């Protein structure tokens, strides 16, 4: 039934580095490419070549403009997929039992054979991480590539989510956020990773690494002239001395 | 969980595919390795299940971008052409009749044979996104027309030429930052670039390791969005900004004297006595440039062991005049107050303090964080070194610099900056990918002498050393239809594809009979002045014949250009054909390895289409071009695969370097019949690592030189030093001063004087110089979207959901100044035309610059898109505002809108004004719809259903 | 939120039917078997008819039966179960009443209670969704329950009037007044319960608040998508105001006036009262969806 497991053995999830995400959409497209032929029904597209093209995606890249109090405005790229919440409201609202959270690894999944397409779970998700597929009539969401991460037909090294494997910038990490010693948790600790809309009480598992401070110059050295030897005899004078030093 | 309270059983090890085939991606010129997963569908046909990056591949090391990930949708696009087409309606209407290949090739042969026997010039053969230029150019050379080039002229020849003339290699594909060692990366004018995945990976790696990225760009998106510091420069002013940093480094003595005196021509003695040698190097009798050796106190050849060249002072020249070292000339020039940060700050839109701080930061990291890699190596002077000195600062630049009319010199200025820091080919800096670097001397000069019925006298494109290498008749008129290698743009090393249609239309320098194009959407996003170009393509003579009589075109999809062609040779998709990414061409080398790669048919075409290269071989044979036929007249190569294996450019050197001869041959060796098999077994690529001793300082490092010769990159060692001072340019400048027998026309002399300066200079971009800046106060530019490839991404059902339309992004201050409304519409006008487009507000952008994504706008009916597709209603091309000619000057003459040195199209010089417009149902100008020879795409898609 | 007609009709009609069940279950209305037949039939018909409309909202109805399985955790499942239980039990109660004339008050009370809980469950489907403060921060259960009960009372009094018993016809007046009151109360609450009521904002949604002022620059795709269609519905202020006025007049004021007249004229006028009231409630129910703001739209730049 769609009650949540009291606890899960693992808390598998993604860690996304907003400092190096260049917003290239590779993760979103590769996600669609893998999943449309993978878990459950295909991710369909409507009016695919027409005026109102739309389709089902499990991962979408938003772009925000952030204007700090001081310094120029910044652009931050922001990938978003299911955060595999510990207190997933999308699970408990489901009347059919199709929506559930795996006790073994915490992945939140939809059992499409049981889904009646009422859309209530999508309403319950504060993050907009569930999309009802118009053709199949069932709810689609990030599966954390459950059909890759344990897949014995794939080489060991490839048993990671498609989006993680594809990301050209290396901005996506996958691992067990429940294990304090896991690599992902290390990164989260070092970089002050955060969860989204915690006030919604969903206890999201995925973490986002904040962009490092932009346009901060404190770090940069003092005036160049101070770095240089005194300009006493002018540049060509300096040149003489420099030449002395050379071999 | 299931109704009974248990978790449903999930199949966690589903079958992925029946077979994985490794080939090379072609969604862009990065050419990443891909694993194509194939799986049988219901009726036993192999379909593409999934495409992933090849982890072992040197270029992408496993990652894959959005375009590559959408390869499935590209391969199965409804816009794919299905059969050769013969135009039956008017040009542009898109009315065609499907014909058999044999008929198509016969028609083409008929047209081409006549031209070849009469006057080969009358064929203009130009290729766009061509990745087989060494082959297509060879075809054109054997055919005998001087009119061949690829798209480089409107793309980034400024980077290529600026790089080759200065460093013997360019940013543009031929080098890369040493990502593992660099600590500061400064990127000028790059949105995506060809090296798209490696740059993303590099930036990610560098930043994760705590390194710093500085983005110099009017717009803060993509790479510039993740940059630790953003320098929102005003378009066209990078040259000034860079030279101001050069000024700072010189003023404070932060230059690598040792590096400069050993590895650049800083010590070369330049003639200063007035006369026809002024500004040339003084040379010994075997023509070697001389330096003044401070040890012996005499002038010696630059490559004499143990010399300590003087970098300043006046010395006697061989010719009895006086000469001064390059370095002193350079230092004096850039120490002038006109290059002081304070002097340039306002023009660049960057404060003097910032310019100084950046120069300081760069110097700090270059010199105070220098490191050494212990390793014995020998330079070309025979001197031994115990280590490689590291300079952990790297630079990269692309079209933000090159697509301006001052791009060549700006590119050179940036290379000068790198050289002052000793940051080229040193560990941690910018390093070359074999077979680069190669000095100008190792490249051919241009050839343009055509004789009916016989091959051209040599390769079309090259790097002129002096006015003698220009492609002009004795009366000064151009030999080439695109007027490349003329006084208007002497160093147009990639040709000038963007001038072909307008020149052919004007019959200037001469009319042509056949225009043959490959893979370039020249009637649309590839051309400036799109509407004008469409008129030229459809214009008729009085006798009712088209002004450009015959157009043959090879495309794989139903593009805008297809509609304007008379004969279409339908190509396969990138998964259906043989292809080679060759060292003779634009290779995929890495800084520590030489590499090349292939494509091969990983799926069979389900349409009556042929790989263009195979079709071109067939044409070559039908025309019995030398090299394409055996003595008995039969075709020499069955198809392109056959050519890839068996063609030899030089004895033992062919298109593919791997597994030659008995299979052990690297770069050299007899053709090997199972070469392709070996490539396929190895994942579609060949990688040959550079020995440790040879990895750095390649131009001077004899270990590298010998290694390169063994692998056939060149036939004898070609050591050289970097050219701060470019003597070839000086030779053109002298002609402008009236020296020599080949002299430029009067009206171009001042311009050549300015442009061909042997030391980098900056000038106001021409359009800005010529239009009234109070009328057109703003700049308008485009950017590559990461998830689109020019025109061809729009037929992709997935990618077009991401970029189905392109608003013009306008800086907040401009929005306010003109009462523009976020999400509203505006009319944007240039000296040439005006467009009406949707606009959006943006703050993270240079306050004088508006921009949009490139090539999203489409013509109705193209690309198998449905009616009212957003690409045709809310998408647009900036190209309508950009003209290939500048407005008339005082003398009534119209200069071309390009760089005066290379002819590079100056896309980003565009100046505009903007005013509010009421809401439109479609952006303007609107081009009438074309009929689709392939119909429209299906309503719905559910790709992958077949496997459920 | 997207105001789906199927949901508007479903909630209003099933509410009405259940309301009638509540009235009848609590023993209102005459003993008269004719009345029993008509009233009970109507109650079951409206409830059942309304209920079945909900199926139209399903994208994959073949699995609808599974909705009875998750009553332990899911309000939607509970609603389904309770509705069936209510109708079953009430049908039994009705049958005995119609055929034997006996009104087993115990059975009636039980059916009425089940009906009340069904309406409550329906309300909770919305009230539980924290991501939509407009529903979760407001007395939504009170609203649904009141409207259901009142609709039931009006219908019951109408029918009994038609069967010649005008005894408690005046009950309609305070009932409608209460309904109006609760609606106003809910609306005032809802007015303050926008997308950001739970303290969520584009800043907390993106976590970028600490960097500075956040605004959407480019959405993930240039076209539409399910999330925007379903959960970022936008309605103009003027349109909403108009509809609310209509809702208030048609739903409460006019019915009140008519009800007063009905006291002195014919019970048939209560039919007009009922029709008006239901029409008004439909308008307000449309607004209940259309004006509801979902926090996920913060990611799409809606504040
Ligand atoms: N995804 C994708 N990748 C591509 C392509 C594609 O279409 N899509 N096209 C390929 C091709 S053909 C090419 S040529 C390369 C081009 O690669 P890029 O050079 O990255 O191409 P552009 O998008 O023209 O980028 C120009 C950048 O320069 C900035 N700019 C404009 N004017 C100036 C200026 O005066 N100074 C500075 N500093 N910056 C300026 C613009 O804002 C923009 O960010 O990309 C290749 N890679
Ligand atoms: N405003 C503005 N205009 C620009 C630029 C800009 O920055 N701003 N950039 C310029 C630059 S740098 C470039 S390189 C050009 C690029 O512009 P184009 O060279 O026109 O590039 P595409 O639009 O991709 O068109 C290439 C053509 O090749 C076809 N094609 C695709 N795959 C295949 C294949 O496998 N075989 C064959 N035979 N054909 C194929 C496509 O259908 C398309 O018609 O645009 C230029 N135009
Ligand atoms: S692939 Fe990586 S860099 Fe690109 S959008 Fe996704 S997370 Fe960002
Ligand atoms: S993100 Fe949304 S869909 Fe995913 S678990 Fe949390 S609530 Fe459920
Ligand atoms: S849409 Fe499917 S998964 Fe979601 S709540 Fe309804 S039945 Fe459950
Ligand atoms: S984990 Fe898998 S399903 Fe989830 S976003 Fe990444 S690729 Fe898509
Ligand atoms: S960068 Fe992307 S499109 Fe270009 S070759 Fe690599 S994977 Fe293909
Ligand atoms: Mo290009």
Short mmCIF file of C-alpha atoms in Angstrom, two decimals, chain A residues 1-3 18 25 52-54 57 60-68 74-76 78 80 92-97 112-120 122-128 130-132 136-139 192 194 196-197 199-201 210-211, chain C residues 1 7 57-61 63-64 66-67 69-70 72-74 76-77 125-126 128-131 135 198-202 204-208 210-221 223-227 230-231 289 294-296 298-300:
data_model
loop_
_atom_site.label_atom_id
_atom_site.label_comp_id
_atom_site.label_asym_id
_atom_site.label_seq_id
_atom_site.Cartn_x
_atom_site.Cartn_y
_atom_site.Cartn_z
CA UNK A 1 0.00 0.00 0.00
CA UNK A 2 1.09 3.58 -0.45
CA UNK A 3 2.18 4.15 3.08
CA UNK A 18 25.17 24.53 -9.73
CA UNK A 25 20.46 20.10 -21.47
CA UNK A 52 2.21 23.00 -30.17
CA UNK A 53 4.97 20.49 -29.65
CA UNK A 54 5.05 19.06 -26.15
CA UNK A 57 10.38 14.65 -19.75
CA UNK A 60 14.15 19.68 -17.18
CA UNK A 61 16.70 22.48 -17.12
CA UNK A 62 15.51 25.88 -15.89
CA UNK A 63 17.66 29.00 -16.14
CA UNK A 64 17.51 31.77 -13.55
CA UNK A 65 18.88 35.26 -13.45
CA UNK A 66 20.15 36.21 -10.03
CA UNK A 67 20.88 39.84 -9.21
CA UNK A 68 23.06 40.23 -6.12
CA UNK A 74 24.38 36.22 -12.78
CA UNK A 75 22.86 33.38 -14.77
CA UNK A 76 22.42 30.08 -12.97
CA UNK A 78 19.15 24.65 -12.74
CA UNK A 80 15.40 19.53 -11.87
CA UNK A 92 0.72 8.67 0.23
CA UNK A 93 -1.94 10.37 -1.89
CA UNK A 94 -1.99 7.63 -4.49
CA UNK A 95 -5.31 5.77 -4.41
CA UNK A 96 -4.22 2.77 -6.47
CA UNK A 97 -0.93 1.89 -4.83
CA UNK A 112 2.45 1.82 -14.34
CA UNK A 113 0.44 -1.42 -14.37
CA UNK A 114 -1.54 -0.08 -11.42
CA UNK A 115 -1.68 3.63 -12.26
CA UNK A 116 -5.10 4.99 -13.24
CA UNK A 117 -3.78 8.38 -14.36
CA UNK A 118 -5.68 10.52 -11.88
CA UNK A 119 -2.78 12.96 -11.61
CA UNK A 120 -3.17 13.43 -7.87
CA UNK A 122 1.61 15.25 -9.54
CA UNK A 123 -0.54 17.71 -7.60
CA UNK A 124 0.99 16.51 -4.36
CA UNK A 125 4.56 17.04 -5.58
CA UNK A 126 5.75 20.55 -4.72
CA UNK A 127 8.59 20.33 -7.24
CA UNK A 128 6.81 19.59 -10.48
CA UNK A 130 5.91 14.16 -12.17
CA UNK A 131 4.39 14.29 -15.63
CA UNK A 132 1.34 12.39 -16.84
CA UNK A 136 0.13 6.08 -22.15
CA UNK A 137 -2.16 7.79 -19.64
CA UNK A 138 0.13 6.89 -16.78
CA UNK A 139 2.29 8.96 -14.48
CA UNK A 192 27.29 23.10 1.78
CA UNK A 194 21.17 22.10 0.16
CA UNK A 196 14.88 22.40 -2.24
CA UNK A 197 11.82 23.90 -0.50
CA UNK A 199 9.61 24.09 4.28
CA UNK A 200 7.31 21.76 2.34
CA UNK A 201 8.35 19.03 4.76
CA UNK A 210 25.56 26.25 -4.45
CA UNK A 211 27.46 28.29 -7.05
CA UNK C 1 -4.89 24.68 -10.99
CA UNK C 7 -13.93 17.49 -11.30
CA UNK C 57 -10.89 12.64 -15.15
CA UNK C 58 -8.80 9.47 -15.31
CA UNK C 59 -6.24 9.04 -18.08
CA UNK C 60 -6.21 5.29 -17.53
CA UNK C 61 -9.69 4.31 -16.26
CA UNK C 63 -7.24 0.73 -13.38
CA UNK C 64 -9.95 2.72 -11.62
CA UNK C 66 -7.63 -0.24 -7.85
CA UNK C 67 -8.63 3.04 -6.26
CA UNK C 69 -7.21 -0.50 -2.38
CA UNK C 70 -5.39 2.30 -0.57
CA UNK C 72 -5.35 3.14 4.71
CA UNK C 73 -3.28 6.01 3.35
CA UNK C 74 -5.03 7.77 0.48
CA UNK C 76 -8.95 9.58 -2.75
CA UNK C 77 -9.10 5.88 -2.08
CA UNK C 125 -8.21 15.16 -1.22
CA UNK C 126 -7.70 18.86 -1.74
CA UNK C 128 -4.18 17.49 2.16
CA UNK C 129 -2.19 19.05 -0.68
CA UNK C 130 0.32 21.25 1.06
CA UNK C 131 1.71 22.31 -2.30
CA UNK C 135 -6.74 24.35 -0.45
CA UNK C 198 3.78 28.11 3.24
CA UNK C 199 6.84 30.32 3.17
CA UNK C 200 7.92 28.96 -0.20
CA UNK C 201 9.23 31.39 -2.80
CA UNK C 202 11.32 31.28 -5.95
CA UNK C 204 13.50 28.74 -1.46
CA UNK C 205 12.41 26.75 -4.50
CA UNK C 206 15.77 27.27 -6.17
CA UNK C 207 17.84 27.74 -3.03
CA UNK C 208 19.42 30.68 -4.83
CA UNK C 210 21.16 33.64 -0.69
CA UNK C 211 22.86 34.82 -3.91
CA UNK C 212 20.42 37.64 -4.59
CA UNK C 213 17.13 38.44 -6.30
CA UNK C 214 16.03 35.41 -8.34
CA UNK C 215 13.93 35.54 -11.51
CA UNK C 216 13.24 33.01 -14.24
CA UNK C 217 15.37 33.78 -17.28
CA UNK C 218 14.52 30.87 -19.59
CA UNK C 219 12.05 28.09 -18.93
CA UNK C 220 13.27 24.56 -19.61
CA UNK C 221 11.40 24.41 -22.91
CA UNK C 223 6.66 25.22 -25.60
CA UNK C 224 3.94 24.18 -23.18
CA UNK C 225 4.07 21.15 -20.93
CA UNK C 226 1.87 19.09 -18.61
CA UNK C 227 3.07 20.89 -15.50
CA UNK C 230 -2.16 21.34 -15.10
CA UNK C 231 -0.61 23.36 -12.30
CA UNK C 289 -9.66 25.23 -8.92
CA UNK C 294 0.58 25.45 -6.84
CA UNK C 295 4.08 26.02 -5.48
CA UNK C 296 5.75 24.20 -8.40
CA UNK C 298 7.46 29.09 -8.65
CA UNK C 299 10.01 27.26 -10.80
CA UNK C 300 8.30 28.76 -13.83
#
